[in-house]
Short mmCIF file of C-alpha atoms in Angstrom, two decimals:
data_model
loop_
_atom_site.label_atom_id
_atom_site.label_comp_id
_atom_site.label_asym_id
_atom_site.label_seq_id
_atom_site.Cartn_x
_atom_site.Cartn_y
_atom_site.Cartn_z
CA MET Z 1 -48.28 132.21 166.17
CA THR Z 2 -47.49 134.18 163.03
CA LYS Z 3 -44.57 136.57 162.90
CA PRO Z 4 -45.79 139.50 160.80
CA TYR Z 5 -42.32 141.02 160.41
CA GLU Z 6 -40.97 137.81 158.85
CA THR Z 7 -43.91 136.69 156.70
CA ASN Z 8 -43.61 137.46 152.98
CA LEU Z 9 -40.83 139.94 153.71
CA ASP Z 10 -37.94 138.15 152.06
CA GLN Z 11 -34.55 139.14 150.74
CA VAL Z 12 -34.86 140.03 147.07
CA PRO Z 13 -32.48 141.95 144.78
CA ALA Z 14 -34.48 145.11 145.37
CA ASN Z 15 -33.82 145.14 149.12
CA TYR Z 16 -30.64 143.14 149.58
CA GLN Z 17 -27.22 143.19 147.93
CA PRO Z 18 -24.03 141.62 149.34
CA LEU Z 19 -21.78 144.24 150.88
CA THR Z 20 -18.58 144.95 148.91
CA PRO Z 21 -16.20 147.92 148.66
CA LEU Z 22 -16.14 147.67 144.86
CA GLY Z 23 -19.28 149.77 144.42
CA LEU Z 24 -17.56 152.72 146.11
CA LEU Z 25 -15.41 153.27 143.03
CA SER Z 26 -18.22 153.12 140.49
CA ARG Z 27 -20.16 155.65 142.59
CA ALA Z 28 -17.17 158.01 142.80
CA ALA Z 29 -16.68 157.72 139.04
CA THR Z 30 -20.34 158.61 138.48
CA VAL Z 31 -20.62 161.44 141.02
CA HIS Z 32 -17.13 162.93 140.66
CA PRO Z 33 -15.96 161.82 137.19
CA ASN Z 34 -13.52 164.69 136.62
CA HIS Z 35 -12.06 164.88 140.12
CA THR Z 36 -8.42 163.77 140.38
CA ALA Z 37 -8.30 160.24 141.75
CA VAL Z 38 -4.60 159.35 141.45
CA ILE Z 39 -1.36 161.34 141.27
CA HIS Z 40 1.95 159.65 140.51
CA GLY Z 41 4.81 161.97 139.65
CA ASP Z 42 3.58 164.02 136.69
CA TRP Z 43 0.84 161.49 135.88
CA ARG Z 44 -2.78 162.30 136.74
CA CYS Z 45 -5.93 160.22 136.55
CA THR Z 46 -9.56 161.27 137.12
CA TYR Z 47 -12.09 159.04 138.82
CA GLN Z 48 -13.72 158.27 135.47
CA GLN Z 49 -10.33 157.23 134.07
CA PHE Z 50 -9.40 155.33 137.24
CA TYR Z 51 -12.59 153.29 137.06
CA ALA Z 52 -12.05 152.59 133.35
CA ARG Z 53 -8.51 151.36 134.01
CA CYS Z 54 -9.75 149.02 136.75
CA CYS Z 55 -12.38 147.70 134.34
CA ARG Z 56 -9.72 147.10 131.71
CA LEU Z 57 -7.63 145.20 134.24
CA ALA Z 58 -10.61 143.05 135.20
CA GLY Z 59 -11.43 142.37 131.57
CA ALA Z 60 -7.84 141.47 130.71
CA LEU Z 61 -7.67 139.04 133.63
CA SER Z 62 -10.96 137.45 132.59
CA ARG Z 63 -9.68 136.97 129.02
CA ARG Z 64 -6.75 135.08 130.54
CA GLY Z 65 -9.11 132.76 132.40
CA ILE Z 66 -8.98 134.39 135.83
CA GLY Z 67 -12.24 134.26 137.76
CA PRO Z 68 -13.92 133.46 141.09
CA GLY Z 69 -11.67 131.65 143.54
CA ASP Z 70 -8.40 132.34 141.69
CA THR Z 71 -5.51 134.12 143.40
CA VAL Z 72 -3.75 137.05 141.74
CA ALA Z 73 -0.57 138.24 143.47
CA ILE Z 74 1.19 141.59 143.23
CA LEU Z 75 4.65 142.56 144.41
CA ALA Z 76 5.06 146.30 144.04
CA PRO Z 77 5.49 149.57 145.93
CA ASN Z 78 2.76 152.20 146.11
CA VAL Z 79 2.18 152.73 142.40
CA PRO Z 80 -1.10 153.18 140.46
CA ALA Z 81 -1.12 149.55 139.27
CA HIS Z 82 -1.12 148.38 142.88
CA LEU Z 83 -4.09 150.58 143.65
CA GLU Z 84 -5.96 149.45 140.55
CA ALA Z 85 -5.39 145.80 141.49
CA HIS Z 86 -7.46 146.36 144.63
CA TYR Z 87 -10.49 146.89 142.39
CA GLY Z 88 -9.74 145.13 139.11
CA VAL Z 89 -8.81 141.78 140.64
CA PRO Z 90 -11.87 141.32 142.91
CA MET Z 91 -14.11 142.68 140.12
CA THR Z 92 -13.51 139.31 138.43
CA GLY Z 93 -14.34 137.40 141.62
CA ALA Z 94 -10.66 136.60 142.13
CA ILE Z 95 -8.67 137.19 145.33
CA LEU Z 96 -5.86 139.74 145.52
CA ASN Z 97 -2.67 138.73 147.32
CA ALA Z 98 -0.49 141.82 147.93
CA ILE Z 99 3.00 140.64 148.92
CA ASN Z 100 5.40 142.43 151.23
CA THR Z 101 8.30 143.70 149.11
CA ARG Z 102 10.73 143.41 152.03
CA LEU Z 103 10.49 139.62 152.30
CA ASP Z 104 13.21 137.21 151.20
CA SER Z 105 12.82 135.01 148.14
CA ALA Z 106 12.10 131.80 150.10
CA THR Z 107 9.18 133.44 151.87
CA VAL Z 108 7.82 134.96 148.66
CA ARG Z 109 8.03 131.54 147.00
CA PHE Z 110 6.15 129.98 149.92
CA ILE Z 111 3.40 132.62 149.64
CA LEU Z 112 2.99 132.16 145.89
CA GLU Z 113 2.75 128.39 146.30
CA HIS Z 114 0.59 128.36 149.42
CA GLY Z 115 -1.87 130.84 147.90
CA ASN Z 116 -1.70 129.06 144.53
CA ALA Z 117 -1.30 132.34 142.64
CA LYS Z 118 -2.18 132.15 138.94
CA VAL Z 119 -0.84 135.62 138.05
CA LEU Z 120 1.93 137.78 139.53
CA PHE Z 121 2.18 141.50 138.81
CA ALA Z 122 5.78 142.46 139.58
CA ASP Z 123 7.36 145.91 139.68
CA ARG Z 124 10.67 145.83 137.84
CA GLU Z 125 12.56 147.20 140.84
CA PHE Z 126 12.02 143.79 142.46
CA SER Z 127 12.87 141.70 139.40
CA SER Z 128 15.83 139.98 141.08
CA LEU Z 129 13.68 139.03 144.08
CA VAL Z 130 10.98 137.71 141.75
CA LYS Z 131 13.44 135.65 139.71
CA GLU Z 132 14.84 134.05 142.86
CA SER Z 133 11.33 133.43 144.19
CA LEU Z 134 10.17 131.74 140.98
CA ASP Z 135 13.13 129.37 140.93
CA LYS Z 136 11.83 125.83 141.45
CA ILE Z 137 8.25 127.03 142.01
CA ASN Z 138 5.78 124.15 141.78
CA HIS Z 139 3.10 125.56 139.47
CA PRO Z 140 2.83 127.70 136.31
CA LEU Z 141 2.52 131.43 136.88
CA LEU Z 142 1.84 134.30 134.49
CA VAL Z 143 4.26 137.14 135.33
CA ILE Z 144 3.26 140.65 134.23
CA ASP Z 145 5.78 143.49 134.54
CA ILE Z 146 4.90 146.81 136.13
CA ASP Z 147 7.22 149.09 134.16
CA ASP Z 148 6.83 152.17 136.34
CA PRO Z 149 8.69 155.13 134.80
CA LEU Z 150 9.72 156.30 138.27
CA ALA Z 151 11.54 153.03 139.05
CA ASP Z 152 15.28 153.55 138.85
CA SER Z 153 16.45 149.93 138.71
CA GLY Z 154 15.50 146.40 137.74
CA GLU Z 155 14.63 144.65 134.51
CA LEU Z 156 11.56 143.37 132.69
CA ILE Z 157 11.18 139.63 133.21
CA GLY Z 158 7.49 138.99 132.50
CA SER Z 159 5.70 137.96 129.34
CA ILE Z 160 3.95 141.34 128.97
CA ASP Z 161 3.99 144.73 130.70
CA TYR Z 162 1.04 146.05 132.69
CA GLU Z 163 -0.02 148.88 130.37
CA ASN Z 164 -0.16 146.59 127.34
CA PHE Z 165 -1.89 143.91 129.38
CA ILE Z 166 -4.83 146.11 130.43
CA LEU Z 167 -5.37 147.05 126.78
CA GLU Z 168 -6.76 143.52 126.43
CA GLY Z 169 -9.74 144.66 128.49
CA ALA Z 170 -12.46 147.26 127.86
CA ASP Z 171 -13.42 150.51 129.62
CA HIS Z 172 -16.58 148.86 130.93
CA TYR Z 173 -16.63 145.51 132.68
CA PRO Z 174 -19.70 143.62 133.96
CA LEU Z 175 -18.79 143.59 137.64
CA LYS Z 176 -19.07 140.14 139.19
CA GLU Z 177 -20.73 141.05 142.47
CA PRO Z 178 -19.85 138.52 145.16
CA LYS Z 179 -22.41 135.75 145.46
CA ASN Z 180 -22.42 136.57 149.13
CA GLU Z 181 -20.53 139.09 151.20
CA TRP Z 182 -18.62 136.28 152.95
CA GLN Z 183 -16.76 135.62 149.70
CA ALA Z 184 -13.00 136.15 149.92
CA ILE Z 185 -11.65 139.42 148.51
CA THR Z 186 -7.99 139.46 149.55
CA LEU Z 187 -5.28 137.26 151.03
CA ASN Z 188 -2.64 138.80 153.30
CA TYR Z 189 0.23 136.93 154.89
CA THR Z 190 1.48 137.48 158.40
CA SER Z 191 4.37 135.74 160.07
CA GLY Z 192 2.48 135.25 163.35
CA THR Z 193 4.57 133.41 165.92
CA THR Z 194 6.17 130.88 163.59
CA GLY Z 195 8.58 131.10 160.70
CA ASN Z 196 5.95 129.97 158.17
CA PRO Z 197 3.63 132.80 157.13
CA LYS Z 198 -0.10 132.40 157.69
CA GLY Z 199 -2.56 133.43 155.01
CA VAL Z 200 -5.19 135.77 156.43
CA VAL Z 201 -8.39 135.75 154.38
CA TYR Z 202 -10.56 138.88 154.15
CA HIS Z 203 -14.15 138.94 152.89
CA HIS Z 204 -16.07 141.61 150.97
CA ARG Z 205 -18.26 142.50 153.96
CA GLY Z 206 -15.32 143.18 156.26
CA ALA Z 207 -13.43 145.13 153.60
CA LEU Z 208 -16.33 147.52 153.05
CA LEU Z 209 -17.06 147.93 156.75
CA ASN Z 210 -13.47 148.71 157.70
CA ALA Z 211 -13.10 151.03 154.71
CA LEU Z 212 -16.07 153.00 156.01
CA GLY Z 213 -14.86 152.60 159.60
CA ASN Z 214 -11.67 154.43 158.65
CA VAL Z 215 -13.71 157.38 157.39
CA LEU Z 216 -15.76 157.50 160.58
CA ALA Z 217 -12.92 156.93 163.04
CA TRP Z 218 -10.75 159.57 161.38
CA ASN Z 219 -13.57 161.97 160.64
CA MET Z 220 -12.42 162.22 157.02
CA PRO Z 221 -14.02 165.02 154.98
CA ARG Z 222 -15.11 164.85 151.35
CA GLN Z 223 -12.27 164.85 148.80
CA PRO Z 224 -9.24 164.60 151.10
CA VAL Z 225 -5.75 164.30 149.62
CA TYR Z 226 -4.13 161.12 150.91
CA LEU Z 227 -0.38 160.43 150.66
CA TRP Z 228 0.62 156.77 150.36
CA THR Z 229 3.39 156.50 152.95
CA LEU Z 230 1.81 153.29 154.27
CA PRO Z 231 2.56 150.26 152.04
CA MET Z 232 -0.48 149.03 150.16
CA PHE Z 233 0.62 145.49 150.97
CA HIS Z 234 0.02 146.14 154.69
CA CYS Z 235 -3.55 144.89 155.24
CA ASN Z 236 -4.45 146.33 151.83
CA GLY Z 237 -3.23 149.71 153.00
CA TRP Z 238 -5.33 149.35 156.16
CA CYS Z 239 -8.32 149.32 153.75
CA PHE Z 240 -7.64 152.92 152.71
CA THR Z 241 -7.30 151.64 149.14
CA TRP Z 242 -11.10 151.48 149.31
CA SER Z 243 -11.80 154.20 151.90
CA LEU Z 244 -10.71 157.00 149.57
CA SER Z 245 -13.37 156.07 146.99
CA ALA Z 246 -16.08 156.53 149.64
CA VAL Z 247 -15.12 160.21 149.99
CA ALA Z 248 -13.77 160.76 146.44
CA GLY Z 249 -10.32 161.38 147.82
CA THR Z 250 -7.12 161.84 145.85
CA HIS Z 251 -4.43 159.14 146.11
CA VAL Z 252 -0.89 160.53 145.97
CA CYS Z 253 1.37 157.57 145.23
CA LEU Z 254 4.88 157.40 146.68
CA ARG Z 255 7.41 154.72 145.72
CA HIS Z 256 9.80 155.37 148.59
CA VAL Z 257 9.31 157.14 151.89
CA ASP Z 258 11.88 159.72 152.92
CA PRO Z 259 11.40 163.06 154.70
CA SER Z 260 12.02 165.30 151.68
CA ALA Z 261 9.62 163.30 149.47
CA VAL Z 262 6.90 163.45 152.13
CA TYR Z 263 7.33 167.17 152.80
CA ASN Z 264 7.46 167.98 149.08
CA ALA Z 265 4.29 165.98 148.45
CA ILE Z 266 2.49 167.71 151.30
CA LEU Z 267 3.36 171.14 149.90
CA ASP Z 268 2.94 170.31 146.20
CA HIS Z 269 -0.40 168.54 146.50
CA HIS Z 270 -1.79 170.02 149.72
CA VAL Z 271 -1.84 166.58 151.35
CA THR Z 272 -4.36 166.40 154.17
CA HIS Z 273 -3.93 162.81 155.42
CA PHE Z 274 -1.39 160.01 155.56
CA CYS Z 275 -0.77 156.84 157.58
CA GLY Z 276 2.37 155.17 158.84
CA ALA Z 277 4.17 153.33 161.57
CA PRO Z 278 5.86 155.33 164.35
CA ILE Z 279 9.11 155.04 162.36
CA VAL Z 280 7.61 157.42 159.81
CA LEU Z 281 6.82 159.93 162.55
CA ASN Z 282 10.34 159.46 163.92
CA MET Z 283 11.80 160.08 160.49
CA LEU Z 284 9.79 163.25 159.90
CA ALA Z 285 10.24 164.66 163.40
CA GLY Z 286 13.98 163.95 163.23
CA ASN Z 287 14.27 165.79 159.93
CA PRO Z 288 11.94 168.76 160.32
CA PRO Z 289 11.51 171.11 157.36
CA LYS Z 290 12.67 174.69 157.52
CA THR Z 291 10.10 177.02 159.02
CA ASP Z 292 9.27 178.58 155.66
CA GLU Z 293 8.81 175.11 154.10
CA ARG Z 294 6.30 173.83 156.61
CA PRO Z 295 2.70 173.40 155.49
CA SER Z 296 0.30 176.15 156.44
CA HIS Z 297 -2.40 173.58 157.14
CA VAL Z 298 -2.63 170.79 159.74
CA VAL Z 299 -1.90 167.35 158.30
CA GLU Z 300 -3.81 164.43 159.82
CA VAL Z 301 -1.63 161.39 160.54
CA MET Z 302 -2.84 157.95 161.57
CA THR Z 303 -0.19 155.81 163.21
CA ALA Z 304 -0.07 152.22 164.44
CA GLY Z 305 2.49 149.51 165.09
CA ALA Z 306 4.68 149.40 168.17
CA PRO Z 307 3.04 151.91 170.57
CA PRO Z 308 4.56 155.33 169.74
CA PRO Z 309 6.42 156.98 172.62
CA PRO Z 310 4.71 160.17 173.81
CA SER Z 311 7.88 162.08 172.89
CA VAL Z 312 7.47 161.06 169.25
CA ILE Z 313 3.85 162.22 169.19
CA THR Z 314 4.84 165.55 170.73
CA ALA Z 315 7.66 166.08 168.21
CA ALA Z 316 5.36 165.22 165.29
CA GLU Z 317 2.69 167.66 166.40
CA GLU Z 318 5.27 170.43 166.77
CA ILE Z 319 5.84 170.33 163.01
CA GLY Z 320 2.15 170.49 162.14
CA LEU Z 321 1.13 166.83 162.20
CA HIS Z 322 -2.05 165.95 164.09
CA VAL Z 323 -1.67 162.36 165.26
CA THR Z 324 -4.44 159.79 165.65
CA HIS Z 325 -3.28 156.54 167.24
CA VAL Z 326 -4.91 153.27 166.16
CA TYR Z 327 -4.26 149.61 166.83
CA GLY Z 328 -5.05 146.46 164.95
CA LEU Z 329 -3.66 143.36 163.34
CA THR Z 330 -3.55 141.76 159.92
CA GLU Z 331 -6.36 139.55 161.20
CA THR Z 332 -8.59 142.59 161.79
CA TYR Z 333 -8.21 144.29 158.39
CA GLY Z 334 -5.73 146.71 159.94
CA PRO Z 335 -7.08 149.32 162.39
CA ALA Z 336 -9.72 148.02 164.78
CA VAL Z 337 -9.13 150.27 167.81
CA VAL Z 338 -8.75 154.05 167.88
CA CYS Z 339 -7.66 156.49 170.57
CA GLU Z 340 -10.75 158.64 170.14
CA TRP Z 341 -10.04 162.10 171.47
CA HIS Z 342 -12.06 163.96 174.10
CA SER Z 343 -12.25 167.74 173.95
CA GLU Z 344 -11.64 168.05 177.69
CA TRP Z 345 -8.20 166.51 177.18
CA ASP Z 346 -7.16 169.63 175.27
CA ASP Z 347 -6.62 171.39 178.60
CA GLN Z 348 -4.13 168.79 179.82
CA PRO Z 349 -0.38 169.60 179.83
CA LYS Z 350 1.46 168.68 176.62
CA ASN Z 351 3.11 165.57 178.08
CA MET Z 352 -0.16 164.26 179.48
CA ARG Z 353 -1.93 164.84 176.15
CA ALA Z 354 0.78 162.84 174.41
CA SER Z 355 0.51 160.04 176.98
CA LEU Z 356 -3.25 159.85 176.50
CA LYS Z 357 -2.84 159.82 172.74
CA ALA Z 358 -0.32 156.97 172.97
CA ARG Z 359 -3.02 154.65 174.35
CA GLN Z 360 -4.65 152.30 171.89
CA GLY Z 361 -8.18 153.41 172.81
CA VAL Z 362 -11.65 152.06 172.06
CA ARG Z 363 -13.19 149.86 169.40
CA TYR Z 364 -13.71 151.09 165.85
CA PRO Z 365 -17.31 152.08 164.99
CA VAL Z 366 -17.57 148.91 162.85
CA LEU Z 367 -16.08 146.47 165.39
CA GLU Z 368 -18.72 144.70 167.45
CA SER Z 369 -16.77 143.97 170.64
CA LEU Z 370 -13.37 144.71 172.17
CA SER Z 371 -12.37 143.15 175.47
CA VAL Z 372 -9.34 142.42 177.63
CA ARG Z 373 -9.78 139.03 179.28
CA ASP Z 374 -8.03 136.37 181.25
CA PRO Z 375 -7.29 133.83 178.46
CA VAL Z 376 -7.89 130.90 180.85
CA THR Z 377 -11.09 131.93 182.65
CA MET Z 378 -12.29 134.24 179.82
CA GLN Z 379 -13.37 136.76 182.44
CA PRO Z 380 -12.88 140.47 181.59
CA VAL Z 381 -10.15 142.18 183.60
CA PRO Z 382 -11.14 145.09 185.86
CA ALA Z 383 -10.80 148.58 184.40
CA ASP Z 384 -8.05 149.54 186.83
CA GLY Z 385 -5.20 150.28 184.43
CA GLN Z 386 -3.13 147.59 186.18
CA THR Z 387 -4.55 144.11 185.64
CA MET Z 388 -3.26 142.61 182.41
CA GLY Z 389 -5.17 140.30 180.12
CA GLU Z 390 -5.26 139.30 176.48
CA VAL Z 391 -6.84 141.66 173.96
CA MET Z 392 -9.78 139.94 172.22
CA MET Z 393 -12.24 141.00 169.54
CA GLN Z 394 -15.49 140.01 167.87
CA GLY Z 395 -17.10 141.38 164.77
CA ASN Z 396 -17.43 141.57 161.02
CA THR Z 397 -13.97 143.07 160.61
CA VAL Z 398 -12.23 139.99 161.95
CA MET Z 399 -10.75 137.71 159.27
CA LYS Z 400 -12.50 134.66 157.85
CA GLY Z 401 -9.56 132.62 159.11
CA TYR Z 402 -6.16 131.33 158.03
CA LEU Z 403 -5.98 129.78 154.56
CA ASN Z 404 -5.56 125.98 154.68
CA ASN Z 405 -4.71 126.16 158.38
CA PRO Z 406 -7.68 124.91 160.42
CA LYS Z 407 -5.61 124.30 163.56
CA GLU Z 408 -4.38 127.90 163.77
CA THR Z 409 -7.84 129.22 162.86
CA GLU Z 410 -9.50 127.21 165.63
CA GLN Z 411 -6.90 128.39 168.12
CA ALA Z 412 -7.36 132.04 167.10
CA PHE Z 413 -11.15 131.77 167.56
CA GLN Z 414 -11.28 129.87 170.86
CA ASN Z 415 -14.39 130.57 172.97
CA ASP Z 416 -15.92 132.60 170.12
CA TRP Z 417 -13.42 135.43 170.46
CA PHE Z 418 -10.49 136.35 168.26
CA HIS Z 419 -7.39 136.08 170.44
CA SER Z 420 -4.88 138.76 169.45
CA GLY Z 421 -2.02 137.41 171.55
CA ASP Z 422 -1.40 140.98 172.75
CA LEU Z 423 -1.49 141.81 176.43
CA GLY Z 424 -3.01 145.01 177.76
CA VAL Z 425 -4.89 146.79 180.50
CA VAL Z 426 -8.15 148.72 180.56
CA HIS Z 427 -8.20 152.16 182.12
CA GLU Z 428 -11.07 153.54 184.15
CA ASN Z 429 -12.49 155.33 181.10
CA GLY Z 430 -12.54 152.06 179.16
CA TYR Z 431 -9.49 152.85 177.02
CA LEU Z 432 -7.15 150.01 176.10
CA GLU Z 433 -3.41 150.30 176.62
CA LEU Z 434 -1.05 147.59 175.37
CA LYS Z 435 1.62 146.36 177.74
CA ASP Z 436 3.29 143.41 176.04
CA ARG Z 437 2.86 140.81 173.33
CA SER Z 438 2.42 137.24 174.41
CA LYS Z 439 3.34 135.97 170.96
CA ASP Z 440 6.83 137.52 171.08
CA ILE Z 441 6.29 139.29 167.79
CA ILE Z 442 8.64 142.21 167.20
CA ILE Z 443 7.16 145.12 165.24
CA SER Z 444 10.07 146.93 163.61
CA GLY Z 445 9.17 149.89 161.45
CA GLY Z 446 5.67 148.46 161.02
CA GLU Z 447 6.99 145.03 159.93
CA ASN Z 448 6.25 141.90 161.94
CA ILE Z 449 9.28 139.80 162.86
CA SER Z 450 8.85 136.30 164.27
CA THR Z 451 11.41 135.66 167.01
CA ILE Z 452 11.08 131.94 166.39
CA GLU Z 453 12.06 132.39 162.74
CA VAL Z 454 15.17 134.35 163.71
CA GLU Z 455 16.06 131.85 166.43
CA THR Z 456 15.75 129.00 163.94
CA VAL Z 457 18.38 130.66 161.75
CA LEU Z 458 20.66 131.33 164.71
CA TYR Z 459 20.52 127.69 165.72
CA GLN Z 460 21.87 126.80 162.29
CA HIS Z 461 25.18 128.45 163.21
CA PRO Z 462 27.70 125.71 164.08
CA GLU Z 463 29.06 127.52 167.15
CA ILE Z 464 25.73 128.50 168.76
CA VAL Z 465 24.34 126.29 171.52
CA GLU Z 466 21.40 128.39 172.65
CA ALA Z 467 19.65 131.44 171.25
CA ALA Z 468 16.74 133.63 172.26
CA VAL Z 469 15.50 136.72 170.44
CA VAL Z 470 13.56 139.56 172.03
CA SER Z 471 12.86 143.16 171.13
CA THR Z 472 15.02 146.07 172.15
CA PRO Z 473 13.97 149.72 171.83
CA ASP Z 474 15.32 151.59 168.82
CA GLN Z 475 15.05 155.33 168.27
CA HIS Z 476 14.57 154.94 164.52
CA TRP Z 477 12.62 151.68 164.04
CA GLY Z 478 10.65 151.64 167.29
CA GLU Z 479 12.05 148.24 168.20
CA VAL Z 480 14.50 145.79 166.63
CA PRO Z 481 15.59 142.19 167.33
CA CYS Z 482 18.18 141.58 170.02
CA ALA Z 483 19.74 138.11 170.14
CA PHE Z 484 21.01 136.52 173.36
CA ILE Z 485 23.44 133.75 172.47
CA ALA Z 486 25.33 131.00 174.30
CA LEU Z 487 28.32 129.60 172.38
CA LYS Z 488 29.99 126.21 172.47
CA PRO Z 489 32.73 126.10 175.14
CA GLY Z 490 36.11 127.27 173.87
CA THR Z 491 34.79 128.98 170.74
CA GLU Z 492 35.03 132.64 169.81
CA VAL Z 493 32.61 134.35 167.45
CA THR Z 494 32.16 138.07 166.84
CA SER Z 495 28.86 139.89 166.88
CA GLN Z 496 29.39 141.01 163.29
CA SER Z 497 29.94 137.47 162.06
CA ILE Z 498 26.61 136.45 163.65
CA ILE Z 499 24.88 139.38 161.99
CA ASP Z 500 26.45 138.51 158.62
CA PHE Z 501 25.36 134.88 159.06
CA CYS Z 502 21.76 136.01 159.57
CA ARG Z 503 21.85 138.49 156.68
CA ASP Z 504 22.63 135.62 154.34
CA ARG Z 505 19.54 133.72 155.50
CA LEU Z 506 16.93 136.32 156.44
CA ALA Z 507 15.27 139.42 155.08
CA HIS Z 508 17.54 142.20 156.33
CA PHE Z 509 14.90 143.85 158.52
CA LYS Z 510 14.67 140.60 160.51
CA VAL Z 511 18.39 140.45 161.30
CA PRO Z 512 19.31 141.09 164.97
CA LYS Z 513 20.81 144.54 165.43
CA GLN Z 514 22.33 143.64 168.78
CA ILE Z 515 24.10 140.46 169.91
CA VAL Z 516 24.62 139.62 173.60
CA PHE Z 517 26.82 136.64 174.52
CA GLY Z 518 26.45 134.71 177.75
CA ASN Z 519 24.39 132.10 179.59
CA LEU Z 520 20.64 132.32 179.15
CA PRO Z 521 18.35 132.33 182.23
CA LYS Z 522 16.08 129.29 182.45
CA THR Z 523 13.26 127.89 184.52
CA SER Z 524 13.59 124.69 186.52
CA THR Z 525 12.27 122.80 183.51
CA GLY Z 526 14.87 124.32 181.19
CA LYS Z 527 12.68 126.88 179.45
CA ILE Z 528 14.44 130.13 178.57
CA GLN Z 529 13.02 133.01 180.59
CA LYS Z 530 12.41 135.61 177.93
CA TYR Z 531 10.86 138.10 180.30
CA ILE Z 532 14.26 138.46 181.98
CA LEU Z 533 15.94 138.95 178.60
CA ARG Z 534 13.40 141.60 177.65
CA LYS Z 535 14.26 143.56 180.78
CA ARG Z 536 17.98 143.26 179.99
CA ALA Z 537 17.44 144.39 176.41
CA LYS Z 538 15.44 147.42 177.52
CA ALA Z 539 17.97 148.28 180.22
CA ASP Z 540 20.82 148.24 177.72
#
């Protein structure tokens, strides 16, 4: 039997093009050529100029032999070059690897080697970190300096600076559309549950869909003004590096986040939107502006990370910030779940509204499926707000997998679902609420900290017999590492000496902020009972 809807109705260039976020910029440059695309200090750039700069970057990379399948890394704060890399690098068919600037040199070296980066764009503020990271690296690497005029430290260590480098390209570049939308676009590293980072691979299809999903989930209007408080290295800025082009928004770059800089930017540029971990909300609510310095308009804030306490949401909204709570992982291109608001909730008391807003919510418009299931039976848990299960997802905004790590990829995709490792409940209205993290990851100020990595360092101390690391609540960072330690009999070690020992071996944000000495509770088989330690840490 013939199938009339499939006969002689094939995919041809006229009716099918691989999905990619790159076309969003060329459209914005065509439709809104003179609209301000990027602000950085006193520097301004229109969409026409922004697109031309990205083309020059792509052309310069191509002249240096960079093309499909190559990795180009960048280690920089939220500066225009970082934003341009999100377009210029994949325009050549290459893959962008944005590296967390807070990592230690050993981890940065691992990432550069594991991802086989051919080029590294490095902001001069991090020149010492880059030099340490490149020591004894196993392959040649072209280092290009980002000589940002607003950087107040560092030196130039590359073979050429960014502005001179992009002069090697032209204002127009023949965009290398992905051969298929499954082609890799970026590489992002997450620590996961082990000390060795895992390379999360994004594809063009997922990048475009989540970029548009952000616009839909946040109800973003045309030409918003977006302040970059969220690091662009975090899941490619949660895909907002591309989202803003869809609505011809203005990017306001910010090297460092502090309350005065955020408030000044909001007033000076009439900022309408920004993203950040709960620590950013804590920082702003704890340092409110004077009444006459507060914005006259409501500023939309998207927050994710460790679930924000209702008190933080309430305090943020009292200073004119309207909070939208989202949840996601590096493996899901950033936000994948949103606490979508219901108008009838407006009549609830303030504390109840904040509690509702603190829930993670429902799936993004571009995520196919969100479920909380028993990881053994794979049966969905009842929507009773009590029964815990593992949060699982399916859809086009789930990563391709982990680079060169088939075992971890297979484990993450067991039974055709992405296993987040996070534990939660489903409320009667279908809204997800996280309760715990089965992977023991600590999210401190939006940064993932592997407890196993910290424990490995602690076990290197000559006087430590046993160590276990869990999270403890922190008013500023949301949560921080707390180390429970058993010492060798007859030895005496101070908490500060343990902290100093860790600071010499770990990125500082991973160092335990609290040390508790004593015997560690164990099961009959000798396994440390971390759930007991978590209760102790929270009680203290």
